[in-house]
XYZ file of C-alpha atoms in Angstrom:
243
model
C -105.612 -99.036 -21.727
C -102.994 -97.203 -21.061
C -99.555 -97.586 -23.634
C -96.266 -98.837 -21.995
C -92.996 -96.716 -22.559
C -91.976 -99.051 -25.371
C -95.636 -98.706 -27.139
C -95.468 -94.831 -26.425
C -91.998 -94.643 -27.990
C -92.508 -96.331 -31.381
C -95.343 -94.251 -31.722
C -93.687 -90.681 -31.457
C -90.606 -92.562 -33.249
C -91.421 -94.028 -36.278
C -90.780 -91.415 -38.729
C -89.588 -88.550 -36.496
C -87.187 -86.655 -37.619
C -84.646 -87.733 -35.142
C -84.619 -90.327 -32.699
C -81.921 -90.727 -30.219
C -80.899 -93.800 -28.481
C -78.536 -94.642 -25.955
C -76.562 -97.952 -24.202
C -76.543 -97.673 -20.538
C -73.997 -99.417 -18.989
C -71.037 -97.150 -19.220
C -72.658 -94.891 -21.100
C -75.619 -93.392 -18.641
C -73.806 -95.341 -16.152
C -70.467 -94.641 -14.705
C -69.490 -98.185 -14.852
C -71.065 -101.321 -16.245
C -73.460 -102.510 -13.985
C -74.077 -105.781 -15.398
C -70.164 -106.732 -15.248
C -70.207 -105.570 -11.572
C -73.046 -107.397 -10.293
C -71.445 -110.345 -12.160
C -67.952 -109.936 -11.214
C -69.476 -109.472 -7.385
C -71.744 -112.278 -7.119
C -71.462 -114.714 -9.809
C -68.147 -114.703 -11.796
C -67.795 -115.739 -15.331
C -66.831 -119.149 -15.998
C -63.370 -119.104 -17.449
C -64.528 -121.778 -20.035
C -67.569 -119.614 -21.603
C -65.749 -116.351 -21.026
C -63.597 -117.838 -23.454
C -65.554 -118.595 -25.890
C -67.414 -115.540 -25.777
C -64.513 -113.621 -26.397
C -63.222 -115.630 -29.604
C -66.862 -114.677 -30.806
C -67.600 -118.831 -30.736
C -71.033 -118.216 -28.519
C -73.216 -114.998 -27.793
C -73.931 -113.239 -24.449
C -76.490 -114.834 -23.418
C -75.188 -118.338 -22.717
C -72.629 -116.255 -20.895
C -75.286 -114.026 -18.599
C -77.059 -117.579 -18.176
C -73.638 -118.936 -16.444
C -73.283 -115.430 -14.585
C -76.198 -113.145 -14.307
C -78.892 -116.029 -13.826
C -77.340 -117.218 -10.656
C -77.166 -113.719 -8.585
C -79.862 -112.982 -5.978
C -82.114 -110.020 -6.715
C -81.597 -108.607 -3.725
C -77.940 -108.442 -3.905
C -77.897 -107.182 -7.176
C -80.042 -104.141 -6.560
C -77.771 -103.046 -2.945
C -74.898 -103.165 -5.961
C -76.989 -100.958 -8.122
C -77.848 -98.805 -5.808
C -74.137 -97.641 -5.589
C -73.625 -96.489 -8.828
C -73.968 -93.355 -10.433
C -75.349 -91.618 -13.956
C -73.271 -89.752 -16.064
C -74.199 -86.085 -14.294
C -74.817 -84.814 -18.063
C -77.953 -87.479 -18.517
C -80.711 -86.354 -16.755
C -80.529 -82.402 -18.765
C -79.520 -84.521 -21.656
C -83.032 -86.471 -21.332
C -84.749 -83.096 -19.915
C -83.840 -81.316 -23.634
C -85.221 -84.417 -25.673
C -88.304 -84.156 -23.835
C -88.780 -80.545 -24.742
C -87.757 -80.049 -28.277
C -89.492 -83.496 -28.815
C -86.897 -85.947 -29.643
C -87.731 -89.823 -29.274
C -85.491 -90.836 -26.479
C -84.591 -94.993 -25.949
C -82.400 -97.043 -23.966
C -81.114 -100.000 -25.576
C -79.254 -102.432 -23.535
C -78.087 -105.744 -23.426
C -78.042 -105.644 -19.749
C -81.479 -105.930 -17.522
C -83.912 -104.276 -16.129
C -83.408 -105.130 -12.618
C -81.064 -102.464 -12.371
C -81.341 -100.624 -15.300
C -85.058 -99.243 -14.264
C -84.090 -98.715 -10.667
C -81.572 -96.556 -11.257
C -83.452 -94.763 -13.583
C -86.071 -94.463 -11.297
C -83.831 -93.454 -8.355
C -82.868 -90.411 -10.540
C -86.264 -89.504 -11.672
C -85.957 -90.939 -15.246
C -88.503 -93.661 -15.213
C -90.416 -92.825 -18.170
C -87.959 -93.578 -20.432
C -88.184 -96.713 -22.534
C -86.193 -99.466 -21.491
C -85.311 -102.261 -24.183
C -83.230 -104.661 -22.467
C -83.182 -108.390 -21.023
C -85.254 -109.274 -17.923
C -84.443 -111.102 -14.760
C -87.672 -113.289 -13.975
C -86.053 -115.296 -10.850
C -82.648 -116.490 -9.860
C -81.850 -119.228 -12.578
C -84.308 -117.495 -15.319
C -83.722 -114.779 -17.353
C -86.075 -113.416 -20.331
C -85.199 -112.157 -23.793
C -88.012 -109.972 -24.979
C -86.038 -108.087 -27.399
C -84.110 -110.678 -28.952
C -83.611 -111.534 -32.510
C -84.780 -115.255 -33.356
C -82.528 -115.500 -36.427
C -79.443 -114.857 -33.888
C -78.569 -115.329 -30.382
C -75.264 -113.579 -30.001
C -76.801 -110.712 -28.238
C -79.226 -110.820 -25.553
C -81.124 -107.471 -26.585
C -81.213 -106.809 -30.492
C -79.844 -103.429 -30.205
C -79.396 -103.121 -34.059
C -83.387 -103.864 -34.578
C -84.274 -101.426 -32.751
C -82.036 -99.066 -35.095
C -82.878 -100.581 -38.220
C -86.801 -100.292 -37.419
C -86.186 -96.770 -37.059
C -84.165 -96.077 -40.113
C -86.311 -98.181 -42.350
C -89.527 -95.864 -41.194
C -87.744 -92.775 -42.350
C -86.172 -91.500 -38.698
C -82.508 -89.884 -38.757
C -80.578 -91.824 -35.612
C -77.889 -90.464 -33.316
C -76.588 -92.934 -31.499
C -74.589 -93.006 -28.779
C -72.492 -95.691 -26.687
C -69.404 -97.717 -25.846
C -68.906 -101.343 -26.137
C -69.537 -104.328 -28.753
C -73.116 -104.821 -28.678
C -73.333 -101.108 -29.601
C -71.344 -101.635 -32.974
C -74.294 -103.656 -34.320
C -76.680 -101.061 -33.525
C -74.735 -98.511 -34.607
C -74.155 -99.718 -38.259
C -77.904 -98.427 -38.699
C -77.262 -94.841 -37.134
C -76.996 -92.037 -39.066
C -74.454 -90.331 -36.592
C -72.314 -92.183 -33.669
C -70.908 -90.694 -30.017
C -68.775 -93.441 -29.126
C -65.859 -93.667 -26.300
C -64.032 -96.925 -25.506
C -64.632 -100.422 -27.736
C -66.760 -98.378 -29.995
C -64.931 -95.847 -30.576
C -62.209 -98.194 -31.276
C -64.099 -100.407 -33.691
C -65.181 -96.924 -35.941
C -61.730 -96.197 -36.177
C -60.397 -99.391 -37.318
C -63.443 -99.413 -39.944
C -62.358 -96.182 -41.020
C -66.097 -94.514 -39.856
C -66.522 -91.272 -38.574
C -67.768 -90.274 -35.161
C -68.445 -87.427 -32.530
C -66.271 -88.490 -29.240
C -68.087 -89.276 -26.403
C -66.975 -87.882 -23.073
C -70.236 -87.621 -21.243
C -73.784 -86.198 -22.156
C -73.337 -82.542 -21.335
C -70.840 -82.587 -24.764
C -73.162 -84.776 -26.517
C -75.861 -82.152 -25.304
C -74.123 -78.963 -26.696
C -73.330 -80.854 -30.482
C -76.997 -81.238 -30.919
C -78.608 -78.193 -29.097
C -75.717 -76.156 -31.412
C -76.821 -77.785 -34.603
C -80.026 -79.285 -34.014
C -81.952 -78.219 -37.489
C -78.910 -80.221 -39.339
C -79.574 -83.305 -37.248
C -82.761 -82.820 -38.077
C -82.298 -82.728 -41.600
C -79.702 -85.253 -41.994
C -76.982 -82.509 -43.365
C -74.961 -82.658 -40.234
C -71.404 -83.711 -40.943
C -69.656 -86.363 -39.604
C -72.341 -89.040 -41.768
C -71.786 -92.391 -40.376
C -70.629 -95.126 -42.694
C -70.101 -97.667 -40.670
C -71.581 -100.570 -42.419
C -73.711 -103.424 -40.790
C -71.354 -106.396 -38.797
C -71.246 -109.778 -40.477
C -72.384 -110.760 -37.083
C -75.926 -109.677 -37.584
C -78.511 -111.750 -39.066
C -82.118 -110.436 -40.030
């Protein structure tokens, strides 16, 4: 039987040397795809948006009242407008050859998540991220049962990693990403992450788009590699997340 991208993944990850993962929305994608389709087709409820944002309930109450109630079909024409960071596909291209475990983690779905990366030839990368059975169910394969707050558990996904020996870059932009990247040895944030590290006082590589991300690593690859690189993250995990 063949392995999935998820099975194939763990296996070249666990223990590797480095491991790289990466958000998508706003990160490989110019915008945030999930928000979009939402904001399009099914608007947030004032009420939970609320809530969500004074930290009282977790996203996926929130994509339950939003993202659960959009048509598939709708959702993909949306997706279908957006564009990748131009960086990403080289960016992936590089990881393949010098043979760096590549992941997207994202606490957005696969409905649009894997066709856009199959619309730009990127299919084989592994996907972790919610799915969108029907209109009015959604699935949470990756989720953490000691905590619902995030739909995806980005930070498991990390923590696996870094408890198997790996060294982690990771690299991303909003608030499910500051979970993850407590377990990352090295950070390339832009917007609410790269807000949050600076209020916590933790050091990170800017993130303007891949093709930069691309020439830190290619230009000091071995020191990834061997954890000397400098800036060390030391961001430390979110009282948020529960194991």
């Amino acid at each position: 039987m063949t392995a999935t991208p998820i099975e194939g993944f763990w296996a070249r990850a666990l223990g590797a040397p480095l491991v790289v993962l990466t958000d998508f929305d706003f990160t490989i994608s110019q915008v945030d795809v999930g928000d979009l389709i939402c904001e399009s087709l099914a608007p947030y409820p004032p009420g939970p948006l609320a809530r969500f944002a004074r930290g009282e309930i977790g996203i996926r109450p929130l994509w339950m009242e939003s993202f659960a109630r959009v048509e598939a079909s709708e959702a993909a024409a949306l997706a279908d407008q957006v564009a990748i960071d131009p960086g990403f596909p080289a960016f992936a291209a590089w990881a393949g050859t010098e043979g760096i475990p590549l992941a997207v983690v994202s606490d957005g779905f696969t409905l649009y998540i894997d066709r856009i990366l199959g619309r730009e030839g990127l299919g084989h990368l592994p996907v972790f991220a919610n799915r969108y059975v029907a209109k009015g169910e959604l699935e949470w394969p990756h989720g953490n049962p000691a905590c619902d707050h995030c739909g995806c558990c980005k930070a498991a996904v990390a923590r696996r990693l870094k408890e198997s020996g790996s060294h982690i870059v990771y690299v991303g932009d909003g608030m499910t990403d500051l979970y993850a990247s407590a377990f990352a040895d090295w950070v390339f944030a832009k917007a609410g992450l790269a807000r949050y590290m600076r209020e916590q006082g933790a050091p990170f590589f800017p993130f303007t788009g891949f093709a930069d991300a691309l020439s830190v690593l290619r230009e000091n690859l071995d020191r990834f590699r061997n954890g000397t690189m400098a800036p060390r993250n030391t961001l430390r995990p979110h009282p948020r997340c529960r194991f």
